[in-house]
Structures are given as structure tokens and as C-alpha cells.
Amino acid sequence: MANLLKRLELNGFKSFAQKTVLDFPGGITAIVGPNGSGKSNVVDAIRWLLGEREAKNLRGGKVEDLIFAGTSKRPRMGQAQASLHFDNANGFFPVDFTEVTIMRRASRDGVNHYFLNKSEILLRDLIDFFAKARLGSRGLIIIAQGQSDIFIQSAPQGRREMIEEILGLREYQIKKSDAERRLKNSEINLDKVRALIEEILPHLRSLRRQTSKWEKREELEEELKDLENKFFGSQLYDLGQKLESLDKKLGEERETMSVLEREKKAALAKQSKIESGQPEGRRDLQKIKEDTRLLLEKKNQLQKEFGRLEAQIEILSSRAASGEESHSAEKILEFIRDLKKRLEIGAESGGDDLRDIVRKAISDIDSFVSGKMGAGAGGIPEEIKSRFEKINSELGSLDGEITSLKDKEGELEKGQEEFYIAFKSAVAEVESVKDKIEERELKNREGLFEKERLEIKRGEIVHQIRQAGRDHADFEKTAEASAYGDIDMNQAEKRMFKLRGDLASMGEIDEALMKEAKETEERYEFLKKESSDLEKAVKDLRGLIRDLSEKIRNEFDSSLDKINEEFNKFFNLMFGGGRARLKIVKEEVKKAEKGEETEEEGASLGEKEETEDEETEEEKESGIEIDLKLPHKKINSLEMLSGGERSLVGIAALFALISVSPPPFLVLDEIDAALDERNSRRFSEMLREFSKKSQFIVVTHNRATMEVADVLYGVTLSDDGTSKILSLKLES
């Protein structure tokens, strides 16, 4: 037993002022009650929730009529609200909810709100939602009071729509209608765009003629700019590379100079230190030399005196020898001469030799005096002899002192020699560093002169760039020489002069005219693109409409045979014979679509693409006629049927449709009112049979219909003028 529709909740809707809940457990739910109690308001509420927009189809003049208007005992309400609750456990609706709730709310200011599971949606979204589930406010899902023959009363096209809705083709019809609406708007917009293109084209041609000379100027300016970029850019790049390399070398020279200055400072400090240690040793050496000089002077005096004494001794010796052997005096003189000679040699040599000579001389004198003159020298005075010996002794002491001083002098002179060597080395080191500094300063000056020359050259190029109206910064962004390419500088310079002359002869550009031309061109290109897009949209929409029409037609045609088979069966059952069938009424119309001439302008004007006139033949949506033949009556027209017969034909058509495509539920409002007892029984039996597949909510006064109901709701009108519900569940 089908059970999609779970319950209906009403609050402030028409006569249901207080909150009212009707549960639909499945099968057949019958709603009964006296006339005017508000039974049909339940049907109106369901129709309203399924998306009905027209108040007149809800038995009202305006939306405000749907809100409880109040009575003498109960005030009116400010809004009407109703909600339908569906069981979606089997995924009937394409949403991820096990229960689907549709709620609608209307206020007295005419504003409607629609909610799907408490999320507000638009009405068209609600209609699309139900269309996908083969539900809707129009058609045969809800048959209102007095409309049991609505299928017969409707025009052929209306009948087709009812069949399409119950077959589930309403979704495609909505898409098709939306596509047709968009197609119509696109065609209107396309006509407008084409008209705008035709309007601006003459003006655009005029602007192009006026600006054509300046288009050449743009090419020349671009060529000039490219040449200037290469000409000035390559030079600035080369100079920049040279200056960068030169700055690097100068930086290295500065670092070298800094190192040399430190070396010079260290050499000067070393020289000063060596020089500061020189004066003290020199003074000692001078003192020794002075002492040696004094000792030598004293020695010279003693030697002179020694010589005089020697002479006196010689004279005395020669006198004393006048009576003795002559050779004794000669030996004395020879000894003295020999001794003198040795002392002179010792005085000249100095040092250890002098000491040894003096020591040997003293020993020889002692030996000579003691051996040769002891007895024979009685003629020499003791004073002279004593004086001679004293001088001789003093000469020995002097020689020792002189030797000692000579040793010290030698040591000091050796120290002075080391000082002079170290001092000379320090001075040489200082001079070497000074030479290196001078050499580096010369190179640095040369580098600075070269840098100044390059900067002057760079300044000249920058000046030329400014004269050309360019910014030199634009030429210093490229970091690779290959970006400028290889060019002949002379040829490039000549070409630049020529281009500047050509540009000067053209005159200045009228910026306002160029701006207008650019804006018009952009507008034209935009319109061309819009036209192309719209043409594509029109083509696509026509294709979509064609596909949807084909799908609807194919599914409709394939289902119509089954419907006719069931229709004829139920017609025979209701009338006890006869025949009935639904037939398609085809109407063909010719629809001419004339293509517009469009001008496509590319590199040059005048190129046109013309779309040829096309005449397409489209089959207008066909309607449905009812062809029937009653038993025992010669009636071939629907207008000749009585009220009861019309109801029977409508009911037969209804059950034929739901037997082919059972809807989830149907709402029938007193469609059995015109039936006699026999046909009422037949109707109730058919309800019971079809309730296995579809859920029925039936408003009825018919006893036979009440008997087959599973749940019975009674509607009464209370004292305060509002509708109330009494429920009764019937046992099988």
C-alpha cells in the first residue's frame, strides 16, 4: 500500500484558524462533512502547497482570501501557513532526506515564502522539484469539486498537458518552456546587437579612415623604440659592464693600498724601533775611542821619553865602552834598536800581538840588563836606569789598557755593524713599500681617469636618451647583452634619424579622436562577440528544444497506446460496452526564420558573411481529442453527453492514466457526486484496487466511497466559525 504523503498541517489557512493536523497512513483517506464545513479547503491547501499561484484556482480572489478572515467570536489572523510532509525513505524525491517537508506561508501584505525542510527556496524551484516527481498543482493529481469532467472540458492542448504531467513529462516541458523563453530573449537581444552593429559601423569606418595615418605612426614609433632600445641599451650595457669591472678593480686596488699602508706603517715602526736602540752603543764606542786616543797619546809621550832615555843610555854606553871591547856597546845599541822596532810593530798591530811583544821585550830587557850590563854598566846613572825601567813598565801597562779598549771597541763596532745592517734592511723595506704604494697610486689614478672617461661617455648617452624623450632607466633593466642583439651602430643611428624625421612630418596625434576610435573599435568587437555568442546560444537552444520535443513526443506516443487500451477497458466497464480512445490532433505550421546579414570585419573592411534565408517546418505541439462511441446511443460528440456521462468518461480517462503511470497520490474532491449507485460502487471498487499503487485523499458524500476508506476524517464547523477535524480509523 502506497504511503508517500504522511500528513498535512494547517494553521490560519482559510477556515482552519487553529493548528490542524491530518495524518495520511496510506490507502484511501476520505474526508466527509456537511456543505460549507471546509472540506474542500483541505484540497485547496494541498494544491496551494504544490505551487499554485492563482488565487482564483483556490476559490479566492486574492492571496489575502487564503488567510483566516475572522468571525464575530474569533479575530482574523495575520498569516496563513500550511505544510505537507512526505516519507522519502525509498528516495522518491531526489534529496538526501528520509522525510521531506514543504511549507508555504502567506501574509496579508501579499508576500509568500516557500520552504523545503526549513530552507527557504523560490517558487520556480518548488515547481521544478515537484515536476521531477510527477507532481503539480495543475492536471489530474488534484481534481477539484465540480471538475470530475475536467479532462473532457479541457481543450486538446490542456488534455495533452494533463497526460504529460501524470506521465512525468512535465519536467521536460518546464525545461522546454524555459529554453523557449531564453530562446525568445536571445533572439530579441541578437536583433538588438545586430542593430547596434549596423548603427556604429559607418561611424567606425569614418574613424578608421581618419586614424589610418596614425596607425602607421604607431608602427614607426614601435620600430624607433625598438632601435633606441638596442642602440642605447647595448651601449649602456657595455659601459655598465666596463664600469662594474673597473669598480671591482679599483676596489681591489683600494684593498691592496690598505694592505700596503699597513705594511708601510709596520716598516716605519720597525725602523724607528731599530733607530731608537742606536745612540747608547754609539756613545760607548766614542768613549772607548776617546780613551784609546788618550792612552795612545800618553804612550807616544812615554815612547818619546823612552827614546830619549834610550839615546842617553846609548851615549853613556858608548862612553863607558871606550875602555872596553867595542862590541859590547854595539850589541847594546843593536838590542835597543831591535827592541824599538818590535815595540813599534806591536803598537801598530795592537791586541794580543802587542801584549806578547811587550811581554817578550820586557823579558829580553831583563835578561840583557842582568847578563850584559850588570857589571859593565856602572857608568849609567841609577836615576836613568830607574826611569827607563819605570817607563818601560808604564808602556807595558798602557799596552794592556789599549789592548783591552781595542777589544771593547771591536765588540762595539761589531754591534754597530749589526745595527747598521738591520737599520739598512729596515730602511730598504720602507723604501720598497713606498715604491709599491707609489706604483699602486699610479694605477689607481689611471683607473679613476678611465672611470671618469666612461662616466662622461655614459652621461652623453643619457643626454641623448633624454633628448629622444625617453627615460634612461628603461634601458638599464636588461641584464644580458644578448637581449639587445647584434646591430650595426652606424646603420641604426641613421635609421633613427630618418624615423624621427618621418614622425615629425606626420604631426601630433589627436588623442581625443584616437580615444574615440579605440572605444568605438572595442565597442564593435564587444558587439561582434556578443552577436557570435548569442547566435551560438540561439543555435544551442533550438537544438535543446528540438531534443526535448523529440523526447517528449517519443515517450508520449509510446505511452498513448497503453493509455488507449486502458481507457477503452474502463470505458466499457463504466458504460457496459461501447468504445473510446484518445487521438492526437496534429497541426503543422510553417515558421520562417530569416537570417540577418552581418558584417564581419577583420584585417580589412567590406568582408561580409550572409546567412541565407531558411524556412523550417516545425510541428506545433499537438493536442488530444477524445473519440468515443456509447452503446445503444448514436452519440459521437462530447457536447451531446449528459452530466453523468461526462463524469463517467472523465473517471474512465483518469483510471486509464493512473493504471499506466500510477502517481504517488491523488486528491479527488467529490468527483463521484454525479454518479448513480451502480457507478458509485464501480468507482469505489476501482479506488480500492488502485489504492494498492497510489494513495488517495477523497472528499466525498458517497456512502460507497466511505465504505472503502481506510481513514475517515469528518469536518465540522464550530461555534466560532472555524473548521474542526474528527478522525476515524476504519477496520477492514
PDB file of C-alpha atoms in Angstrom, residues 296-312 340 343-344 387-388 391 395 398:
ATOM      1  CA  LEU A 296     147.918  56.310  22.687  1.00  0.00           C
ATOM      2  CA  GLU A 297     148.906  59.923  23.211  1.00  0.00           C
ATOM      3  CA  LYS A 298     150.302  59.013  26.612  1.00  0.00           C
ATOM      4  CA  LYS A 299     152.087  56.035  25.056  1.00  0.00           C
ATOM      5  CA  ASN A 300     153.579  58.295  22.399  1.00  0.00           C
ATOM      6  CA  GLN A 301     154.892  60.618  25.060  1.00  0.00           C
ATOM      7  CA  LEU A 302     156.336  57.678  27.016  1.00  0.00           C
ATOM      8  CA  GLN A 303     157.863  56.295  23.825  1.00  0.00           C
ATOM      9  CA  LYS A 304     159.469  59.664  23.143  1.00  0.00           C
ATOM     10  CA  GLU A 305     160.823  59.768  26.629  1.00  0.00           C
ATOM     11  CA  PHE A 306     161.828  56.135  26.278  1.00  0.00           C
ATOM     12  CA  GLY A 307     163.704  57.092  23.136  1.00  0.00           C
ATOM     13  CA  ARG A 308     165.496  59.903  24.856  1.00  0.00           C
ATOM     14  CA  LEU A 309     166.441  57.579  27.691  1.00  0.00           C
ATOM     15  CA  GLU A 310     167.491  55.066  25.105  1.00  0.00           C
ATOM     16  CA  ALA A 311     169.683  57.680  23.492  1.00  0.00           C
ATOM     17  CA  GLN A 312     171.138  58.697  26.775  1.00  0.00           C
ATOM     18  CA  LYS A 340     162.271  49.650  19.470  1.00  0.00           C
ATOM     19  CA  LEU A 343     157.540  47.787  20.080  1.00  0.00           C
ATOM     20  CA  GLU A 344     156.598  49.878  17.027  1.00  0.00           C
ATOM     21  CA  ARG A 387     163.493  55.962  34.926  1.00  0.00           C
ATOM     22  CA  PHE A 388     163.995  53.674  31.936  1.00  0.00           C
ATOM     23  CA  ILE A 391     158.772  53.983  31.541  1.00  0.00           C
ATOM     24  CA  LEU A 395     154.453  51.222  28.422  1.00  0.00           C
ATOM     25  CA  LEU A 398     149.461  51.165  28.587  1.00  0.00           C
TER      26      LEU A 398
END
